[in-house]
mmCIF file of C-alpha atoms in Angstrom:
data_model
loop_
_atom_site.group_PDB
_atom_site.id
_atom_site.type_symbol
_atom_site.label_atom_id
_atom_site.label_comp_id
_atom_site.label_asym_id
_atom_site.label_seq_id
_atom_site.Cartn_x
_atom_site.Cartn_y
_atom_site.Cartn_z
ATOM 1 C CA MET A 22 0.000 0.000 0.000
ATOM 2 C CA ALA A 23 1.467 3.317 -1.041
ATOM 3 C CA ARG A 24 2.210 5.700 1.790
ATOM 4 C CA LYS A 25 0.670 9.158 1.795
ATOM 5 C CA ARG A 26 3.157 11.853 0.914
ATOM 6 C CA LYS A 27 3.886 13.986 3.929
ATOM 7 C CA GLN A 28 2.694 17.571 3.521
ATOM 8 C CA PRO A 29 5.378 20.220 4.127
ATOM 9 C CA GLU A 30 5.005 22.114 7.372
ATOM 10 C CA ILE A 31 4.211 25.808 7.186
ATOM 11 C CA THR A 32 6.660 27.425 9.526
ATOM 12 C CA ASP A 33 5.889 31.137 9.232
ATOM 13 C CA GLU A 34 3.339 33.651 7.944
ATOM 14 C CA ASN A 35 5.449 34.432 4.870
ATOM 15 C CA GLU A 36 4.861 30.889 3.637
ATOM 16 C CA ILE A 37 1.110 31.372 4.060
ATOM 17 C CA ASP A 38 1.323 34.604 2.043
ATOM 18 C CA LYS A 39 3.201 32.817 -0.743
ATOM 19 C CA ILE A 40 0.587 30.058 -0.924
ATOM 20 C CA ALA A 41 -2.265 32.559 -0.877
ATOM 21 C CA SER A 42 -0.718 34.633 -3.667
ATOM 22 C CA SER A 43 -0.160 31.553 -5.832
ATOM 23 C CA ILE A 44 -3.828 30.632 -5.438
ATOM 24 C CA HIS A 45 -5.239 34.097 -6.063
ATOM 25 C CA LYS A 46 -2.794 35.372 -8.688
ATOM 26 C CA ARG A 47 -4.784 36.591 -11.676
ATOM 27 C CA ASN A 48 -3.315 37.921 -14.883
ATOM 28 C CA ILE A 49 -5.447 40.196 -17.045
ATOM 29 C CA LYS A 50 -4.743 39.412 -20.692
ATOM 30 C CA LEU A 51 -4.134 42.575 -22.696
ATOM 31 C CA LYS A 52 -3.878 43.025 -26.432
ATOM 32 C CA LYS A 53 -0.531 43.988 -27.931
ATOM 33 C CA ILE A 54 -0.581 47.720 -28.567
ATOM 34 C CA SER A 55 1.753 50.253 -30.156
ATOM 35 C CA LEU A 56 2.708 53.318 -28.148
ATOM 36 C CA THR A 57 4.493 56.493 -29.222
ATOM 37 C CA GLU A 58 7.730 57.588 -27.540
ATOM 38 C CA LYS A 59 5.771 60.187 -25.575
ATOM 39 C CA GLN A 60 3.217 57.634 -24.394
ATOM 40 C CA LEU A 61 6.031 55.276 -23.387
ATOM 41 C CA ALA A 62 7.659 58.101 -21.412
ATOM 42 C CA LEU A 63 4.380 58.557 -19.503
ATOM 43 C CA LEU A 64 4.096 54.810 -18.915
ATOM 44 C CA LYS A 65 7.608 54.803 -17.463
ATOM 45 C CA ILE A 66 6.508 57.405 -14.890
ATOM 46 C CA ILE A 67 3.365 55.401 -14.057
ATOM 47 C CA PHE A 68 5.441 52.245 -13.495
ATOM 48 C CA ASP A 69 8.068 54.026 -11.382
ATOM 49 C CA LYS A 70 7.813 52.723 -7.802
ATOM 50 C CA GLU A 71 8.683 56.169 -6.473
ATOM 51 C CA SER A 72 5.837 57.968 -8.276
ATOM 52 C CA SER A 73 2.678 58.460 -6.209
ATOM 53 C CA ILE A 74 0.686 61.123 -8.069
ATOM 54 C CA ILE A 75 0.787 61.814 -11.810
ATOM 55 C CA PHE A 76 -1.041 64.739 -13.409
ATOM 56 C CA ILE A 77 -1.691 64.253 -17.143
ATOM 57 C CA SER A 78 -2.805 67.349 -19.040
ATOM 58 C CA GLY A 79 -3.682 67.544 -22.719
ATOM 59 C CA PRO A 80 -6.399 68.113 -25.305
ATOM 60 C CA ALA A 81 -8.941 65.531 -26.452
ATOM 61 C CA GLY A 82 -7.583 62.587 -28.433
ATOM 62 C CA THR A 83 -4.096 62.482 -26.885
ATOM 63 C CA SER A 84 -4.667 59.087 -25.167
ATOM 64 C CA LYS A 85 -4.523 60.403 -21.589
ATOM 65 C CA THR A 86 -7.135 57.960 -20.275
ATOM 66 C CA TYR A 87 -6.011 55.170 -22.625
ATOM 67 C CA VAL A 88 -2.425 55.149 -21.319
ATOM 68 C CA ALA A 89 -3.564 55.649 -17.708
ATOM 69 C CA ILE A 90 -5.884 52.612 -17.842
ATOM 70 C CA TYR A 91 -3.319 50.503 -19.714
ATOM 71 C CA GLY A 92 -0.755 51.365 -17.036
ATOM 72 C CA ALA A 93 -3.210 50.558 -14.230
ATOM 73 C CA LEU A 94 -4.032 47.139 -15.709
ATOM 74 C CA GLN A 95 -0.332 46.304 -16.046
ATOM 75 C CA LEU A 96 0.297 47.429 -12.459
ATOM 76 C CA TYR A 97 -2.505 45.112 -11.347
ATOM 77 C CA ASN A 98 -0.821 42.225 -13.182
ATOM 78 C CA MET A 99 2.406 43.007 -11.330
ATOM 79 C CA ASN A 100 0.643 42.999 -7.958
ATOM 80 C CA ASN A 101 -2.843 41.499 -7.537
ATOM 81 C CA ASP A 102 -3.103 42.997 -4.049
ATOM 82 C CA ARG A 103 -3.858 46.315 -5.721
ATOM 83 C CA GLY A 104 -7.316 47.223 -6.947
ATOM 84 C CA ILE A 105 -8.251 49.834 -9.558
ATOM 85 C CA THR A 106 -10.654 52.671 -8.793
ATOM 86 C CA TYR A 107 -12.000 54.949 -11.523
ATOM 87 C CA VAL A 108 -13.151 58.347 -10.238
ATOM 88 C CA ARG A 109 -15.366 60.722 -12.189
ATOM 89 C CA THR A 110 -17.776 63.543 -11.642
ATOM 90 C CA ILE A 111 -21.124 64.077 -13.326
ATOM 91 C CA ALA A 112 -20.596 66.022 -16.558
ATOM 92 C CA GLU A 113 -22.646 69.079 -15.669
ATOM 93 C CA SER A 114 -20.893 70.049 -12.440
ATOM 94 C CA GLY A 115 -18.548 68.516 -9.910
ATOM 95 C CA GLU A 116 -20.444 70.285 -7.132
ATOM 96 C CA LYS A 117 -23.834 68.894 -8.139
ATOM 97 C CA SER A 118 -25.436 66.105 -6.073
ATOM 98 C CA LEU A 119 -25.960 62.637 -7.559
ATOM 99 C CA GLY A 120 -29.010 62.068 -5.378
ATOM 100 C CA ALA A 121 -31.433 62.366 -8.301
ATOM 101 C CA LEU A 122 -29.956 59.298 -9.992
ATOM 102 C CA PRO A 123 -31.631 55.990 -9.026
ATOM 103 C CA GLY A 124 -30.051 53.133 -7.099
ATOM 104 C CA GLU A 125 -26.958 52.516 -5.011
ATOM 105 C CA MET A 126 -23.573 54.166 -5.613
ATOM 106 C CA ALA A 127 -22.538 51.581 -8.258
ATOM 107 C CA GLU A 128 -25.714 52.310 -10.229
ATOM 108 C CA LYS A 129 -25.264 56.070 -9.862
ATOM 109 C CA ILE A 130 -21.732 56.029 -11.270
ATOM 110 C CA ASN A 131 -22.508 53.458 -13.999
ATOM 111 C CA PRO A 132 -23.513 56.008 -16.715
ATOM 112 C CA TYR A 133 -20.185 57.799 -16.196
ATOM 113 C CA MET A 134 -18.103 54.596 -16.442
ATOM 114 C CA MET A 135 -18.506 54.528 -20.233
ATOM 115 C CA PRO A 136 -14.977 55.856 -21.050
ATOM 116 C CA MET A 137 -13.436 53.233 -18.751
ATOM 117 C CA ASN A 138 -15.600 50.438 -20.194
ATOM 118 C CA GLU A 139 -14.722 51.471 -23.751
ATOM 119 C CA LYS A 140 -11.003 51.454 -22.944
ATOM 120 C CA LEU A 141 -11.283 48.005 -21.302
ATOM 121 C CA ASP A 142 -12.890 46.654 -24.494
ATOM 122 C CA GLU A 143 -10.129 48.314 -26.530
ATOM 123 C CA LEU A 144 -7.228 47.067 -24.434
ATOM 124 C CA LEU A 145 -8.277 43.577 -23.320
ATOM 125 C CA ILE A 146 -8.646 40.396 -25.330
ATOM 126 C CA PRO A 147 -12.272 39.192 -25.810
ATOM 127 C CA GLY A 148 -13.941 38.014 -22.583
ATOM 128 C CA GLN A 149 -11.478 39.744 -20.276
ATOM 129 C CA ALA A 150 -13.422 43.004 -19.910
ATOM 130 C CA SER A 151 -16.495 41.209 -18.535
ATOM 131 C CA MET A 152 -14.287 39.203 -16.148
ATOM 132 C CA VAL A 153 -12.653 42.396 -14.851
ATOM 133 C CA LYS A 154 -16.089 43.881 -14.130
ATOM 134 C CA GLU A 155 -17.527 40.684 -12.591
ATOM 135 C CA LYS A 156 -14.537 40.254 -10.244
ATOM 136 C CA GLU A 157 -14.743 43.977 -9.383
ATOM 137 C CA ILE A 158 -11.058 44.439 -10.192
ATOM 138 C CA VAL A 159 -12.119 47.858 -11.469
ATOM 139 C CA LYS A 160 -14.587 49.888 -9.394
ATOM 140 C CA GLY A 161 -16.217 53.222 -10.143
ATOM 141 C CA MET A 162 -16.577 56.009 -7.583
ATOM 142 C CA PRO A 163 -18.114 59.485 -7.955
ATOM 143 C CA VAL A 164 -15.897 62.309 -6.728
ATOM 144 C CA ASN A 165 -18.863 63.381 -4.581
ATOM 145 C CA TYR A 166 -18.399 60.233 -2.425
ATOM 146 C CA LEU A 167 -14.677 60.598 -1.687
ATOM 147 C CA ARG A 168 -14.816 62.274 1.710
ATOM 148 C CA GLY A 169 -13.878 59.741 4.380
ATOM 149 C CA ALA A 170 -12.358 57.290 1.872
ATOM 150 C CA SER A 171 -8.814 55.996 2.377
ATOM 151 C CA TRP A 172 -6.945 54.134 -0.353
ATOM 152 C CA ILE A 173 -4.382 51.496 0.608
ATOM 153 C CA ASN A 174 -2.659 49.577 -2.224
ATOM 154 C CA GLU A 175 -5.008 51.108 -4.785
ATOM 155 C CA ILE A 176 -4.442 52.407 -8.317
ATOM 156 C CA VAL A 177 -6.759 55.382 -8.744
ATOM 157 C CA ILE A 178 -7.557 57.018 -12.071
ATOM 158 C CA ALA A 179 -9.321 60.379 -11.832
ATOM 159 C CA ASP A 180 -10.721 61.075 -15.291
ATOM 160 C CA GLU A 181 -12.087 64.329 -16.777
ATOM 161 C CA SER A 182 -10.522 66.115 -13.809
ATOM 162 C CA GLN A 183 -10.974 69.518 -15.423
ATOM 163 C CA ASN A 184 -14.497 69.128 -14.002
ATOM 164 C CA PHE A 185 -13.198 68.897 -10.419
ATOM 165 C CA THR A 186 -12.988 72.017 -8.274
ATOM 166 C CA PHE A 187 -9.738 72.789 -6.429
ATOM 167 C CA LYS A 188 -11.437 71.616 -3.232
ATOM 168 C CA GLU A 189 -12.460 68.298 -4.829
ATOM 169 C CA LEU A 190 -8.928 67.737 -6.133
ATOM 170 C CA THR A 191 -7.620 68.422 -2.630
ATOM 171 C CA THR A 192 -10.027 65.826 -1.218
ATOM 172 C CA LEU A 193 -8.993 63.372 -3.946
ATOM 173 C CA MET A 194 -5.265 63.752 -3.295
ATOM 174 C CA THR A 195 -5.599 63.517 0.489
ATOM 175 C CA ARG A 196 -7.309 60.082 0.247
ATOM 176 C CA LEU A 197 -4.049 58.506 -0.927
ATOM 177 C CA GLY A 198 -2.564 55.975 1.496
ATOM 178 C CA ARG A 199 0.301 53.495 1.621
ATOM 179 C CA GLY A 200 1.163 51.652 -1.592
ATOM 180 C CA SER A 201 -1.299 53.624 -3.724
ATOM 181 C CA LYS A 202 -0.872 55.539 -6.960
ATOM 182 C CA LEU A 203 -3.095 58.343 -8.246
ATOM 183 C CA ILE A 204 -3.314 59.279 -11.940
ATOM 184 C CA ILE A 205 -5.190 62.550 -12.600
ATOM 185 C CA CYS A 206 -6.233 63.144 -16.237
ATOM 186 C CA GLY A 207 -7.579 66.496 -17.389
ATOM 187 C CA ASP A 208 -8.176 68.678 -20.434
ATOM 188 C CA PRO A 209 -8.230 72.375 -19.403
ATOM 189 C CA MET A 210 -9.981 73.249 -22.694
ATOM 190 C CA GLN A 211 -13.104 71.244 -21.814
ATOM 191 C CA SER A 212 -14.199 72.263 -18.323
ATOM 192 C CA ASP A 213 -17.976 72.145 -17.796
ATOM 193 C CA ILE A 214 -18.186 73.858 -14.406
ATOM 194 C CA ASN A 215 -18.271 77.539 -15.326
ATOM 195 C CA GLY A 216 -14.805 78.701 -14.363
ATOM 196 C CA LYS A 217 -14.666 76.691 -11.108
ATOM 197 C CA SER A 218 -12.168 74.109 -12.389
ATOM 198 C CA GLY A 219 -9.173 73.619 -10.122
ATOM 199 C CA PHE A 220 -7.225 71.334 -12.462
ATOM 200 C CA ALA A 221 -4.934 73.919 -14.097
ATOM 201 C CA ASP A 222 -4.119 75.561 -10.747
ATOM 202 C CA MET A 223 -3.378 72.233 -9.048
ATOM 203 C CA TYR A 224 -1.266 71.098 -12.029
ATOM 204 C CA SER A 225 0.753 74.354 -11.857
ATOM 205 C CA LEU A 226 1.150 74.077 -8.082
ATOM 206 C CA PHE A 227 2.947 70.739 -8.376
ATOM 207 C CA ASN A 228 4.780 71.412 -11.637
ATOM 208 C CA ASP A 229 8.228 71.817 -10.057
ATOM 209 C CA ASP A 230 11.358 69.815 -9.256
ATOM 210 C CA GLN A 231 10.644 69.610 -5.520
ATOM 211 C CA SER A 232 7.287 67.906 -6.166
ATOM 212 C CA LYS A 233 8.967 65.520 -8.612
ATOM 213 C CA GLU A 234 11.485 64.529 -5.927
ATOM 214 C CA LYS A 235 8.537 63.732 -3.645
ATOM 215 C CA GLY A 236 6.974 61.490 -6.307
ATOM 216 C CA ILE A 237 4.435 63.938 -7.769
ATOM 217 C CA HIS A 238 4.807 64.310 -11.535
ATOM 218 C CA THR A 239 3.203 66.494 -14.188
ATOM 219 C CA PHE A 240 2.988 65.350 -17.804
ATOM 220 C CA HIS A 241 1.736 67.358 -20.761
ATOM 221 C CA PHE A 242 0.435 66.255 -24.164
ATOM 222 C CA GLY A 243 0.099 68.878 -26.907
ATOM 223 C CA PRO A 244 -1.961 69.062 -30.126
ATOM 224 C CA GLU A 245 0.894 67.320 -31.956
ATOM 225 C CA ASP A 246 0.230 64.226 -29.773
ATOM 226 C CA ILE A 247 -3.410 63.817 -30.876
ATOM 227 C CA LYS A 248 -3.972 60.331 -32.257
ATOM 228 C CA ARG A 249 -7.758 60.247 -32.638
ATOM 229 C CA SER A 250 -7.865 61.942 -36.054
ATOM 230 C CA GLU A 251 -6.189 64.586 -38.200
ATOM 231 C CA ILE A 252 -9.340 66.711 -38.217
ATOM 232 C CA LEU A 253 -9.313 66.849 -34.413
ATOM 233 C CA LYS A 254 -5.690 67.981 -34.528
ATOM 234 C CA TYR A 255 -6.726 70.841 -36.810
ATOM 235 C CA VAL A 256 -9.765 71.771 -34.674
ATOM 236 C CA ILE A 257 -7.722 71.899 -31.453
ATOM 237 C CA SER A 258 -4.944 73.987 -33.005
ATOM 238 C CA LYS A 259 -7.484 76.520 -34.356
ATOM 239 C CA ILE A 260 -9.226 76.818 -30.991
ATOM 240 C CA GLN A 261 -5.940 77.239 -29.145
ATOM 241 C CA LYS A 262 -4.864 80.031 -31.540
ATOM 242 C CA LYS A 263 -8.189 81.812 -30.937
ATOM 243 C CA ASP A 264 -7.691 81.692 -27.156
ATOM 244 C CA LYS A 265 -4.221 83.272 -27.307
#
């Protein structure tokens, strides 16, 4: 009669952690994509262990959200202990209550998750986007619900941040805890909150070498970086000339 193989003894908590991670390790399968040198430079900052907050400024079509989400998914693959939170405001005004929308918080934010959902479909191989949503690897949160939150080991993407007031950006940045990374995307040309946007001021405040040494980076895309279409490149350049 064959003897049962003796199971190895677990001698410390580190061994338990190793076993747990081997059981729960989940790789999100991404499509192969091509990135420009500028996009790769941004990705390098996102992957840098010393970077905690990254401001990304630029006009529509420059892949701000695309690169931010791609970076977040890759960071998740590197460390499954991290979750991904996608923060947005309602389009009309960052100060406006979401109380009129039906349902719980997840249902309230759902209409504003469309850019994230589109990027997941773009970046992931078929079937992976639905898995990511089902397993709640990516969660949505309205900026209006941030007070009292505390992020530990979280990758946070704040999208359309030109629609956040300075006060809301302050609340957002002060939620950041140990092991977390915050990516703040904004297009100063497209604010919908009647001159109350705090994005440009907050970007300028941290656009210096001292902030960079502390792990807070600013990154700018210009009209020349627009990838969506040539006509958009022309439209943006004309508008920017008018505003000068």
